[in-house]
mmCIF file of C-alpha atoms in Angstrom:
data_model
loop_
_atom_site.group_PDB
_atom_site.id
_atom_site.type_symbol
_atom_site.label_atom_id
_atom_site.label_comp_id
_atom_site.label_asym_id
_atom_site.label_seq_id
_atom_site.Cartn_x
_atom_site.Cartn_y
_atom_site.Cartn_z
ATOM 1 C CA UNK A 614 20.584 -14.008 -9.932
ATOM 2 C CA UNK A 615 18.841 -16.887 -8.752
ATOM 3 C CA UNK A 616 16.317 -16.643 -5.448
ATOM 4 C CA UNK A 617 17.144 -18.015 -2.041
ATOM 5 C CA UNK A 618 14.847 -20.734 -0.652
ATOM 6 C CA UNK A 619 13.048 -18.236 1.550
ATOM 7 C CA UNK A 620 11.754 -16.311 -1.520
ATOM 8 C CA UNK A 621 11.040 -19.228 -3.230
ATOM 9 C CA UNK A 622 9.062 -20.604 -0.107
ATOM 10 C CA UNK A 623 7.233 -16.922 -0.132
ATOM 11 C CA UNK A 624 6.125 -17.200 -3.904
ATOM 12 C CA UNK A 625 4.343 -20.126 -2.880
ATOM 13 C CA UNK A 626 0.489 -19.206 -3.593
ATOM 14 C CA UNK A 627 -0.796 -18.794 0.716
ATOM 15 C CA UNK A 628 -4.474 -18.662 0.352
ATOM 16 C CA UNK A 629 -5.703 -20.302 -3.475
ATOM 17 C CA UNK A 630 -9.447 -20.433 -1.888
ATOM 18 C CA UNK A 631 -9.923 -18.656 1.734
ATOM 19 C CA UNK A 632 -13.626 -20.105 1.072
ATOM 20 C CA UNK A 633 -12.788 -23.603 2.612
ATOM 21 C CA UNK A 634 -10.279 -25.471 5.177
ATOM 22 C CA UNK A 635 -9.527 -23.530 7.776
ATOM 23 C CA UNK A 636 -9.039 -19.278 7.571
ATOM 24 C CA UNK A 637 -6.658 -17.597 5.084
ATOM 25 C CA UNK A 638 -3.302 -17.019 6.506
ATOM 26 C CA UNK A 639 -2.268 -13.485 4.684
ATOM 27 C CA UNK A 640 0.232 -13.410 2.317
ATOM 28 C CA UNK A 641 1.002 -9.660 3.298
ATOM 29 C CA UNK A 642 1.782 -11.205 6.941
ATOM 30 C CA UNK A 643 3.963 -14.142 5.249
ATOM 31 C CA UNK A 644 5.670 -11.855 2.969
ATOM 32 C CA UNK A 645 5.968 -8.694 4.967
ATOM 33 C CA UNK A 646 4.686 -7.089 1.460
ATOM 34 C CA UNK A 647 2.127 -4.477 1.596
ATOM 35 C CA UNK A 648 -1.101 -3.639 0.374
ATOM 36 C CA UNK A 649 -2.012 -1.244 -2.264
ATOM 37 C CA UNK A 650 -4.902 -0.443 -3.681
ATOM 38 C CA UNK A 651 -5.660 1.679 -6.786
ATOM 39 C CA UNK A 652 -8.965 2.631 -8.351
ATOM 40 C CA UNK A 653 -9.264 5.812 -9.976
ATOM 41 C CA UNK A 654 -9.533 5.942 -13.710
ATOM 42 C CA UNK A 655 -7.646 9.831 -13.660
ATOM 43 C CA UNK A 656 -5.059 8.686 -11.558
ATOM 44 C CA UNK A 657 -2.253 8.565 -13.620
ATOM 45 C CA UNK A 658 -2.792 12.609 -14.356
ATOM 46 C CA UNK A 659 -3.150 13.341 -11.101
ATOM 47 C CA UNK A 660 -0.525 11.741 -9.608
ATOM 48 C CA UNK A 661 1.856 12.641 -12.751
ATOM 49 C CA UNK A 662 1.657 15.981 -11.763
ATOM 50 C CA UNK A 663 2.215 15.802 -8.055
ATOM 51 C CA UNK A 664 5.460 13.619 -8.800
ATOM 52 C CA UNK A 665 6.366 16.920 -10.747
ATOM 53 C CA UNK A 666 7.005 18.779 -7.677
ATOM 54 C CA UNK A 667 10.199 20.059 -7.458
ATOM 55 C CA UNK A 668 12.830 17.647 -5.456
ATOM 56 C CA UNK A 669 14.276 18.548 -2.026
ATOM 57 C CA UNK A 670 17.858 18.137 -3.050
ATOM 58 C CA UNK A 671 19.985 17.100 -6.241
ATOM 59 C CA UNK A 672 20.663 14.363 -4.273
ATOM 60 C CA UNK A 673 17.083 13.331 -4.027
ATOM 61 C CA UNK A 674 16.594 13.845 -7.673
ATOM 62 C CA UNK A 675 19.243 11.604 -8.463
ATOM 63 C CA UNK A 676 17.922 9.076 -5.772
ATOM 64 C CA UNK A 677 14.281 9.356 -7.789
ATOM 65 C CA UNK A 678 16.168 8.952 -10.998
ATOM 66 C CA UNK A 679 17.965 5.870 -10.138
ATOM 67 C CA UNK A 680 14.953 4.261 -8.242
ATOM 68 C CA UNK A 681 12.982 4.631 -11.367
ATOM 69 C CA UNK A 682 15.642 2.975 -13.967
ATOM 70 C CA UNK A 683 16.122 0.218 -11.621
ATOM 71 C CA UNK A 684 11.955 -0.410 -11.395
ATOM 72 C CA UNK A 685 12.072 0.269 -15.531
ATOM 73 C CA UNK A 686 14.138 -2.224 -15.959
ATOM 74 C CA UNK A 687 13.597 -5.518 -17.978
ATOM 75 C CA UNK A 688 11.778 -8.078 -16.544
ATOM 76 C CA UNK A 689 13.722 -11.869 -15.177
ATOM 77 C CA UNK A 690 11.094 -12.924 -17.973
ATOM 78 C CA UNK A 691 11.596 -10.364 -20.492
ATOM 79 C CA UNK A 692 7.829 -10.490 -20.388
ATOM 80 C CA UNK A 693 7.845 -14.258 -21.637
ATOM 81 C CA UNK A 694 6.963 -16.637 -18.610
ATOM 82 C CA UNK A 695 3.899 -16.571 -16.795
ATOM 83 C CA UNK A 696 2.443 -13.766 -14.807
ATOM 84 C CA UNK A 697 3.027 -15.388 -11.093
ATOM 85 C CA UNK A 698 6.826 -15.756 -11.932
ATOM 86 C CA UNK A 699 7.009 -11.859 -13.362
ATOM 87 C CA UNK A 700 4.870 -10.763 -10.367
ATOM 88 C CA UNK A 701 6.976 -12.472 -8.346
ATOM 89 C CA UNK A 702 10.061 -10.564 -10.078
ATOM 90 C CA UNK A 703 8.803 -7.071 -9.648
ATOM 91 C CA UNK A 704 7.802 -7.643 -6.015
ATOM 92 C CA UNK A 705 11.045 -8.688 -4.455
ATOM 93 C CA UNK A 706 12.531 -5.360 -5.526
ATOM 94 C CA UNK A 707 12.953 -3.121 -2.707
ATOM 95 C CA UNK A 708 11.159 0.095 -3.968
ATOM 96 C CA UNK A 709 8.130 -2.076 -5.813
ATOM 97 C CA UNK A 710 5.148 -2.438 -4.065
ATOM 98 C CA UNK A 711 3.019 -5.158 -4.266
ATOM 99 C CA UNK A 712 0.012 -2.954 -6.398
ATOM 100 C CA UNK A 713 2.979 -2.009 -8.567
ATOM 101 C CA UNK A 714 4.261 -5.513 -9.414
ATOM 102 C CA UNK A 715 0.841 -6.439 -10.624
ATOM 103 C CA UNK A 716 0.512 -3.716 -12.820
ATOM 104 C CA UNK A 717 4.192 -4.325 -14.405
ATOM 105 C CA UNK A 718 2.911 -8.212 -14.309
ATOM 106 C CA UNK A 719 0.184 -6.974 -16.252
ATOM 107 C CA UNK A 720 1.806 -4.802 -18.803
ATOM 108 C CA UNK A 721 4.555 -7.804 -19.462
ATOM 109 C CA UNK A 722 1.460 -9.676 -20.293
ATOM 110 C CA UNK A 723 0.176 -7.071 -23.083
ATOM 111 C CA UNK A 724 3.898 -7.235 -24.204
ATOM 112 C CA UNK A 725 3.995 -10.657 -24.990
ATOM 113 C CA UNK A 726 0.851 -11.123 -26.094
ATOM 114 C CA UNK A 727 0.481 -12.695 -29.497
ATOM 115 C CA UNK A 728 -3.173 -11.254 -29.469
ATOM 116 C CA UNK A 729 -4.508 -9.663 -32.513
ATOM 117 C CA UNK A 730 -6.835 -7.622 -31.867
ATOM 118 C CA UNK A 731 -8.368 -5.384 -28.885
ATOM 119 C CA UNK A 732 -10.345 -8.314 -27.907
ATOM 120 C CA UNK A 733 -8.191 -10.874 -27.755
ATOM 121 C CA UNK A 734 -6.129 -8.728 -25.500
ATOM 122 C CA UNK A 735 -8.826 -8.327 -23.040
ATOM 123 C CA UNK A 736 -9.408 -11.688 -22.633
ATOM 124 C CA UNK A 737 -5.787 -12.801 -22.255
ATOM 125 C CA UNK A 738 -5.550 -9.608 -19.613
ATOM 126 C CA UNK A 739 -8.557 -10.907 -17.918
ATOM 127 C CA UNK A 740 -7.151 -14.645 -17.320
ATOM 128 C CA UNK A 741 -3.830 -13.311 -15.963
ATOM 129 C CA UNK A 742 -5.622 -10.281 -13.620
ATOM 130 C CA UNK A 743 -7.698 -13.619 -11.931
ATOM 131 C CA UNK A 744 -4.704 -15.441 -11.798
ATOM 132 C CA UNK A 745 -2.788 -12.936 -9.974
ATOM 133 C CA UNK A 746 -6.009 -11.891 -7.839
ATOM 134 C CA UNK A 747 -6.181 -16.000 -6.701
ATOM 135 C CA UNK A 748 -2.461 -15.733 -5.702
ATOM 136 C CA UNK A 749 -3.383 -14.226 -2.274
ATOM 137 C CA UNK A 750 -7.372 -14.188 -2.377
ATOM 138 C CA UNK A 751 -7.183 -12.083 0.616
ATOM 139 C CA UNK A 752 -4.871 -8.799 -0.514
ATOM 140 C CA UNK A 753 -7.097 -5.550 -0.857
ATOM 141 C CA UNK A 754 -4.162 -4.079 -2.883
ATOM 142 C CA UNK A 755 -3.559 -6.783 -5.648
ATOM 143 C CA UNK A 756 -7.114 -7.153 -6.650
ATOM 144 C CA UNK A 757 -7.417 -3.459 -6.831
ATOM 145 C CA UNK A 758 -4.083 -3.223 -8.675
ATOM 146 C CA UNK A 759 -5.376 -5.934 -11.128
ATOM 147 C CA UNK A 760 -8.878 -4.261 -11.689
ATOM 148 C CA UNK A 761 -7.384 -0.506 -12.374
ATOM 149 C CA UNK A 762 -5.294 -2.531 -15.170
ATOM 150 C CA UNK A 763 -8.359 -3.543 -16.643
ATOM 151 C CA UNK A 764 -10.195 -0.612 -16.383
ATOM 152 C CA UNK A 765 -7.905 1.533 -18.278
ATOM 153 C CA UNK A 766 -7.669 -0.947 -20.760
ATOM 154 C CA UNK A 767 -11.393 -1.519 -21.440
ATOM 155 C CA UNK A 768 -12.360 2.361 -21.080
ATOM 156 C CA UNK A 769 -9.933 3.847 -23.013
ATOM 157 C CA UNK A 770 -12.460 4.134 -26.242
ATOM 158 C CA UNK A 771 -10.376 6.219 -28.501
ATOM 159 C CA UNK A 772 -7.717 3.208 -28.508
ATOM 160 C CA UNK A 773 -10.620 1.346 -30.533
ATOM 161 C CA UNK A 774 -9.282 4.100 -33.604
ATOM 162 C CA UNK A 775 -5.875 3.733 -33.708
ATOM 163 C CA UNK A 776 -4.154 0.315 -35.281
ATOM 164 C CA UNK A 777 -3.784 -2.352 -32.700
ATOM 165 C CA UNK A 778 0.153 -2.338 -32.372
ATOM 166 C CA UNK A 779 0.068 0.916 -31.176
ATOM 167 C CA UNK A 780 -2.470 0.818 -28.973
ATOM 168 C CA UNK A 781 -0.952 -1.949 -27.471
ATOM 169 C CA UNK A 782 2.604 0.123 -27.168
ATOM 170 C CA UNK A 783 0.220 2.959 -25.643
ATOM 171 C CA UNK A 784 -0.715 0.602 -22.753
ATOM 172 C CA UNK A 785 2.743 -0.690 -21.856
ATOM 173 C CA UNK A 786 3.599 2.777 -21.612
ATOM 174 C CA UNK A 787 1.039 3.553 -18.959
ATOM 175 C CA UNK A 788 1.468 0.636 -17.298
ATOM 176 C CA UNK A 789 5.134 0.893 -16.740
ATOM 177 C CA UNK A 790 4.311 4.662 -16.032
ATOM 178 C CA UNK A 791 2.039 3.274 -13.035
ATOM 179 C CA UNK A 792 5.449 1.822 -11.398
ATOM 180 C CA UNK A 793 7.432 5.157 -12.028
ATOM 181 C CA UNK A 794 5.263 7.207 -10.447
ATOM 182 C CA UNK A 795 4.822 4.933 -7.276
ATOM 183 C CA UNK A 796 8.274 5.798 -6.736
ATOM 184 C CA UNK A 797 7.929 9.070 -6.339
ATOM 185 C CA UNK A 798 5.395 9.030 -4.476
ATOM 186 C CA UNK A 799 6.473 8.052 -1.164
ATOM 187 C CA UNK A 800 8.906 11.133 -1.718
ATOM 188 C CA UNK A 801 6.242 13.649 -2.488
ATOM 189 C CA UNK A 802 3.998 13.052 0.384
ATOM 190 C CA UNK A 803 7.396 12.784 2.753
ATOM 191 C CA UNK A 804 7.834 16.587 1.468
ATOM 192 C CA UNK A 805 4.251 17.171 2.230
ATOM 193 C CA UNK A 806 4.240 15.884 5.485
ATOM 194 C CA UNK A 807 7.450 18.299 7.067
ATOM 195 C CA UNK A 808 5.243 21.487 7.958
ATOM 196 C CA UNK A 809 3.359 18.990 10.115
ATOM 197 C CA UNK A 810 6.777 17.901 11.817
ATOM 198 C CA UNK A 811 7.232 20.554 14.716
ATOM 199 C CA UNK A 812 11.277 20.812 16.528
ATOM 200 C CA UNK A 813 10.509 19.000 19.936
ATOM 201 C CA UNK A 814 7.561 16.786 18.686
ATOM 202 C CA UNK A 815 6.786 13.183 19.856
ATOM 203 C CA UNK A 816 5.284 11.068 17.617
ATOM 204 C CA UNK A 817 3.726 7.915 18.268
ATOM 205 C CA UNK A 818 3.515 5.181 15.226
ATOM 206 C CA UNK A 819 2.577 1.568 14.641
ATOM 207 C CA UNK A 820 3.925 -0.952 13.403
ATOM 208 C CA UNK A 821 5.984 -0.431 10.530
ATOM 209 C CA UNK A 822 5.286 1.684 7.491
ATOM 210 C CA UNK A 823 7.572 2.428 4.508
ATOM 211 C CA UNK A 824 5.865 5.743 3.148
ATOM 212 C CA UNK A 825 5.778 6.738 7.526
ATOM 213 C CA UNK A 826 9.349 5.764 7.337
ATOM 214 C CA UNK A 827 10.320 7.936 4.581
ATOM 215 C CA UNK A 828 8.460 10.945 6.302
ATOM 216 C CA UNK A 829 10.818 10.773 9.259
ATOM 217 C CA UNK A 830 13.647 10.227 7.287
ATOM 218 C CA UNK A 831 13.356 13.172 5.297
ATOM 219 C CA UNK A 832 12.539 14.954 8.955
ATOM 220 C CA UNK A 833 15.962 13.694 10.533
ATOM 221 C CA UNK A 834 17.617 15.078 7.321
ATOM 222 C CA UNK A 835 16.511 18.478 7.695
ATOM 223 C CA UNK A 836 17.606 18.445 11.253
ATOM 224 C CA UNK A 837 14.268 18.644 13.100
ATOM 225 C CA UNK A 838 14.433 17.423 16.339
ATOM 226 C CA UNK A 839 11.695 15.094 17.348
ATOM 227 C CA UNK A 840 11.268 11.827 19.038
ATOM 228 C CA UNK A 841 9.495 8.306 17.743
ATOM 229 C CA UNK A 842 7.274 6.218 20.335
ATOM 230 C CA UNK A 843 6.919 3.012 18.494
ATOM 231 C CA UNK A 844 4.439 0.509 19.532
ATOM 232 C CA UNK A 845 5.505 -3.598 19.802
ATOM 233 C CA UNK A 846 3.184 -4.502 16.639
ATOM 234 C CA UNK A 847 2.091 -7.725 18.273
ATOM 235 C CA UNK A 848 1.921 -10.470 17.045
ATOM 236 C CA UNK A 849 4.418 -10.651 13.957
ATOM 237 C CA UNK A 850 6.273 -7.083 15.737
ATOM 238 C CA UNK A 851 6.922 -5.011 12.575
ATOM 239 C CA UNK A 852 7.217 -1.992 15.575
ATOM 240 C CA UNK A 853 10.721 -3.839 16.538
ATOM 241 C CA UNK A 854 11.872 -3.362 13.010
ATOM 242 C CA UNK A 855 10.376 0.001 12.419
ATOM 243 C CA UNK A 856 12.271 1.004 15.808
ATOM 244 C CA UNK A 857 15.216 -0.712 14.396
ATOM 245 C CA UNK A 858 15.430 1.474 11.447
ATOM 246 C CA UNK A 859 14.674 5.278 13.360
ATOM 247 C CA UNK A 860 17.633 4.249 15.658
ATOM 248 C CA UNK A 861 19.744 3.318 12.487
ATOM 249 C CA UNK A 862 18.771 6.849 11.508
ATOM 250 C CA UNK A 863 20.063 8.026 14.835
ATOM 251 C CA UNK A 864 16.512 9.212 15.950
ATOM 252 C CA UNK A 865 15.529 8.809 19.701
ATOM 253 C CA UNK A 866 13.029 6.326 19.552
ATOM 254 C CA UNK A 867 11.134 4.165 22.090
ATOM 255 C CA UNK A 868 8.984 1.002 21.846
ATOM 256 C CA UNK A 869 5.885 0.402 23.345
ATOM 257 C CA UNK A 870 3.779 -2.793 24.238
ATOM 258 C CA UNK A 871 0.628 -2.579 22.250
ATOM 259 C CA UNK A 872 -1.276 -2.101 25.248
ATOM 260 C CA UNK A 873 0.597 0.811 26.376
ATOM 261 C CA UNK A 874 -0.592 3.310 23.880
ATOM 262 C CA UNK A 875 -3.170 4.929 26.348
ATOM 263 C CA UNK A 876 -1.132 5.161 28.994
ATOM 264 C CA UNK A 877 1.357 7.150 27.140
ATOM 265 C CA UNK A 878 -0.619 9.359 24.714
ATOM 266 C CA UNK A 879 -0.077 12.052 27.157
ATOM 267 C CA UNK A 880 3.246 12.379 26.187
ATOM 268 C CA UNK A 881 2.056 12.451 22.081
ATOM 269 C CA UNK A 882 1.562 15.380 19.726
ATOM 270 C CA UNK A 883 0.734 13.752 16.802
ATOM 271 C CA UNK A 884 -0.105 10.063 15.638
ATOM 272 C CA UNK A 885 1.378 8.716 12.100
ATOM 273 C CA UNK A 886 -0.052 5.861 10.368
ATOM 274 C CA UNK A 887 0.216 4.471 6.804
ATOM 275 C CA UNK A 888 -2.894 2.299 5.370
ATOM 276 C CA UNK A 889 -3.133 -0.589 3.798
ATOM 277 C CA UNK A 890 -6.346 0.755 1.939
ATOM 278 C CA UNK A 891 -8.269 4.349 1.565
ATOM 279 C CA UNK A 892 -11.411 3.499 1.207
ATOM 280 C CA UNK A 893 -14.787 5.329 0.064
ATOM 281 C CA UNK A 894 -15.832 6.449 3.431
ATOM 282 C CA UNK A 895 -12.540 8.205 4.174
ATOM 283 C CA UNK A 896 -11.612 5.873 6.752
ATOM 284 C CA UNK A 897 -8.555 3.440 6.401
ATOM 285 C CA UNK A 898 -7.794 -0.087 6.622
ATOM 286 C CA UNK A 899 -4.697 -1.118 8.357
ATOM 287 C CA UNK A 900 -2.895 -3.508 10.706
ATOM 288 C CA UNK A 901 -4.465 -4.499 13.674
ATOM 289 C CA UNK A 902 -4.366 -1.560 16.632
ATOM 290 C CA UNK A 903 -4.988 0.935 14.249
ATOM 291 C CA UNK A 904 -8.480 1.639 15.186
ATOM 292 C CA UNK A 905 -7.943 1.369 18.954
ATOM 293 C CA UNK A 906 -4.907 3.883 18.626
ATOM 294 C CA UNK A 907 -7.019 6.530 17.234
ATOM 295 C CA UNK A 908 -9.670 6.191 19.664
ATOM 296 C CA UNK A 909 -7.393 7.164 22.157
ATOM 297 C CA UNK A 910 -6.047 9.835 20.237
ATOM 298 C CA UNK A 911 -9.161 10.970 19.222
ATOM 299 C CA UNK A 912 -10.297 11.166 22.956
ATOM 300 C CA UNK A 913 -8.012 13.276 24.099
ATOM 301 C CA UNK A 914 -7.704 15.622 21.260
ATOM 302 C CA UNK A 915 -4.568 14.338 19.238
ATOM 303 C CA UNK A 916 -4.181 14.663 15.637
ATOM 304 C CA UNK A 917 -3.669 11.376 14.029
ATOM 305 C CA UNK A 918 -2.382 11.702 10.272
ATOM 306 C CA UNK A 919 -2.575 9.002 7.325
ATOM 307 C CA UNK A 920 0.865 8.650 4.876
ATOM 308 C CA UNK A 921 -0.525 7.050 2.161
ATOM 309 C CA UNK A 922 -0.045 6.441 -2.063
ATOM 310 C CA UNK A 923 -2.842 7.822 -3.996
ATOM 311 C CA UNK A 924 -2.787 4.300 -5.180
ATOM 312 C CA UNK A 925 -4.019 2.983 -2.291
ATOM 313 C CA UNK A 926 -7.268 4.315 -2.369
ATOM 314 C CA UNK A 927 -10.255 1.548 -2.889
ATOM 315 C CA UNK A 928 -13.178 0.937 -4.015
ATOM 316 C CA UNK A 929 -14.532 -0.614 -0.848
ATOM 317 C CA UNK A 930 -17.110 1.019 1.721
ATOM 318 C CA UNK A 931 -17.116 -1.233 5.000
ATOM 319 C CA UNK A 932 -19.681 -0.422 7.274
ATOM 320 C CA UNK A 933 -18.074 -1.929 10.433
ATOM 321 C CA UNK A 934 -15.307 -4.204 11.641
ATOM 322 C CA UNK A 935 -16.291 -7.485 10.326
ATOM 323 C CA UNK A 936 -17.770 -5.675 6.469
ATOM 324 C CA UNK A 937 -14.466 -6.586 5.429
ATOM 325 C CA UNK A 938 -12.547 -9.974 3.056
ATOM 326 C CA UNK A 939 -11.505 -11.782 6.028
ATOM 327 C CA UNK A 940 -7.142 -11.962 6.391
ATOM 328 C CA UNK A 941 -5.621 -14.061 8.979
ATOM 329 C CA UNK A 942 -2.435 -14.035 10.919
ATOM 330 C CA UNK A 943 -0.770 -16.606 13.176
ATOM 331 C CA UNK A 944 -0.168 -16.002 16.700
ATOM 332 C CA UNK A 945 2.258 -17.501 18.690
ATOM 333 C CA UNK A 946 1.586 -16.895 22.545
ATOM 334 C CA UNK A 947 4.570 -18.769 23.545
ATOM 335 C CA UNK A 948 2.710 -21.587 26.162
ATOM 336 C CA UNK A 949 -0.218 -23.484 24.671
ATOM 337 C CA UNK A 950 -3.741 -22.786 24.094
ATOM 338 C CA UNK A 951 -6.198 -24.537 25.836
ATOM 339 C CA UNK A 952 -8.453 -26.834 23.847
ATOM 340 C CA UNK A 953 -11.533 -24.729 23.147
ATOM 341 C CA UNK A 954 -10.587 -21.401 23.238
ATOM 342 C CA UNK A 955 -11.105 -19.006 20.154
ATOM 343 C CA UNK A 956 -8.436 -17.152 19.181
ATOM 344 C CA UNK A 957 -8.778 -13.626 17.230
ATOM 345 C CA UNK A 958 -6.554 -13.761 14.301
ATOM 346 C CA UNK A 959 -7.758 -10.946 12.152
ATOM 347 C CA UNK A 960 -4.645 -9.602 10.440
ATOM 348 C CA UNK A 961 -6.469 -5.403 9.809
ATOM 349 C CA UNK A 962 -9.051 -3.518 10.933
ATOM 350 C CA UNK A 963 -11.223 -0.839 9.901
ATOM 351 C CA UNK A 964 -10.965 2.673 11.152
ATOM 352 C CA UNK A 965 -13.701 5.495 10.345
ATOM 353 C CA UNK A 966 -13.371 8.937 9.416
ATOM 354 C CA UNK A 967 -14.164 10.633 12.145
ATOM 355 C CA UNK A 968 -11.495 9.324 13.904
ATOM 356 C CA UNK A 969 -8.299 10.744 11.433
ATOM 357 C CA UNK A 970 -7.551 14.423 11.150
ATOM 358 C CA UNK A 971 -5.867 14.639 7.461
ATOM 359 C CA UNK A 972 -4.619 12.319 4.857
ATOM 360 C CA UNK A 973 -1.354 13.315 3.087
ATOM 361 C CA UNK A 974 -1.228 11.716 -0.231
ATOM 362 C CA UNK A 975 1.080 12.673 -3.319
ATOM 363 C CA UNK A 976 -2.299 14.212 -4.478
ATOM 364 C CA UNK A 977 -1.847 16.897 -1.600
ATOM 365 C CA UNK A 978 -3.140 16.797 1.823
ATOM 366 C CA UNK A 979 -6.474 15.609 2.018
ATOM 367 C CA UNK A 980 -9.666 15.800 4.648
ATOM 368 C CA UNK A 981 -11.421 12.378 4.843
ATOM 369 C CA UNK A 982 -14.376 13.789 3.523
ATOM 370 C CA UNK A 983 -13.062 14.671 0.293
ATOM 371 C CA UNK A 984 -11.640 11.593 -0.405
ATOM 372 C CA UNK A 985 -14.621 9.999 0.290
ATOM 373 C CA UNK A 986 -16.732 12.658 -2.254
ATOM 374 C CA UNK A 987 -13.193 11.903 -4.819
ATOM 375 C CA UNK A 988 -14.470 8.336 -4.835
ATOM 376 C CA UNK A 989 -18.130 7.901 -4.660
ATOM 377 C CA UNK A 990 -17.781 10.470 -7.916
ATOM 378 C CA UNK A 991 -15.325 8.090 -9.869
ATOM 379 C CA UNK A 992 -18.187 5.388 -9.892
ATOM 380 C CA UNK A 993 -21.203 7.227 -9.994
#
């Protein structure tokens, strides 16, 4: 099936070199993709066996199964054309997130490589991980996708033993096992998150999140009764289609202007965010509002929980707002902008620890402290 024009237009590469010209507009802001971010070498184990928890239904299982054959599936490139146009592939399916279609990218690579030996491999892997990393210099999750690919494949030692065609079969396996799992894993931490999810609950969200959106969906399944305030999401308002989608699920829902959080946290039990990153500190990076929403929340003694893929955790440790790659957004106030005035465009920002009360992951439900102690240990 060929692409429309609008997915052409959004394979385009956004941000080749945020270095010069004027700042990076985000491809996850063009694209509506999100970030994921992946870093620890025992992932696939761990997450392997929390994706072995036992469905909620048949019907779920079947949903899982069917999910997973369509990801598994050949490539549009059978693994022959370059890795832009098979990233590009993976990551206008529906269920493939953007970490995921870099890793699949990545392990169509190793499957038509012509490569020899070990070494050869690397190198050709390490060309198409900087190519795919320059695509949107700006994306926490693709050039933590890309680097997890490459660590598996230059510290798995024991490969060095066995003959090179199957150790090169052995990595498109766990590659491709990198997307099923990602499947599931939305699922798991949706199952997770119910005991949290109390009959007669408000919960107040932001912007729009598809492992937060699964979490309420499986809630509105079971029949819990609970309502959604939703806030705008300013400037590009992901919270209008976020809203959209809890009404299509026939949940009460109302939308907020950004602005309006503090004025209505009184009426909040619980705050649910996803992340565009874990990283080292515990804290999260997300969407704009993030941080100022928990600081309310935090302030007047509101839990705020964290849906997130284990795959999202990074390697990154900012120590404040601006200790973080730069990503950009346009804003369109609707009447023009004086000549001389700054506008803030930062796409995400940076919220600490202390500020979130539990992360639920398809590891398990986390504090931020031990994901923080989880990955300082990886890279001691």
């Amino acid at each position: 099936m060929e692409p429309d024009a609008s997915s052409a237009a959004a394979a385009q590469n956004p941000n080749p070199n945020p270095s010069t010209g004027p700042p990076p507009i985000s491809a996850y802001y063009q694209t509506r993709a999100e970030h994921h971010a992946v870093v620890s070498s025992d992932w696939l184990a761990h997450a392997a066996a929390a994706a072995s928890l036992p469905p909620s239904s048949d019907a779920a299982d079947a949903d899982a199964a069917s999910d997973a054959a369509a990801l598994l599936s050949p490539g549009s490139n059978g693994g022959g054309g370059g890795v832009i146009e098979e990233f590009n592939f993976w990551r206008r399916k529906p269920e493939a997130a953007e970490a995921v279609a870099a890793i699949m990218a990545l392990a169509a690579v190793i499957r038509s490589s012509r490569a020899t030996t070990m070494m050869e491999l690397e190198i050709e892997l390490k060309k198409a991980s900087d190519k795919l990393k320059s695509w949107d210099a700006t994306s926490i999750s693709l050039s933590a996708a890309c680097d997890l690919f490459m660590r598996f494949v230059t510290r798995t030692s024991h490969l060095e033993h066995e003959k090179f065609d199957a150790a090169k079969s052995r990595l498109i396996e766990r590659g491709e096992k990198f997307g099923e799992i990602s499947l599931k894993a939305r699922k798991t931490i949706a199952m997770l998150s119910q005991d949290f999810i109390a009959d007669g609950c408000t919960i107040l969200v932001h912007g729009y999140s598809r492992v937060v959106l699964e979490v309420l969906k499986l809630a509105a399944s079971n029949r819990k009764l609970f309502r959604v305030l939703c806030t705008e999401g300013r400037p590009d308002r992901t919270g209008l289609r976020m809203s959209n989608e809890l009404a299509a699920l026939g949940i009460p829902v109302k939308v907020l202007i950004d602005s309006a959080v503090a004025y209505s946290m009184d009426e909040v039990d619980m705050v649910f965010v996803g992340a565009d990153g874990v990283v080292e500190s515990g804290g999260i990076i997300n969407m704009m509002g993030t941080y100022q929403i928990a600081l309310v929340a935090h302030s007047m003694n509101k839990p705020v929980y964290v849906a997130a893929e284990s795959y999202k955790f990074a390697r990154l440790y900012p120590l404040d707002q601006k200790d973080m790659t730069p990503a950009h957004r346009p804003i369109d106030f609707g009447v023009p902008i004086p000549a001389g005035v700054e506008v803030e465009t930062s796409a995400r920002d940076y919220t600490p620890p202390q500020y979130l009360t539990l992360l639920l992951t398809d590891l398990g439900v986390l504090t931020p402290s031990v994901v923080s102690d989880e990955l300082i240990q990886l890279y001691l």
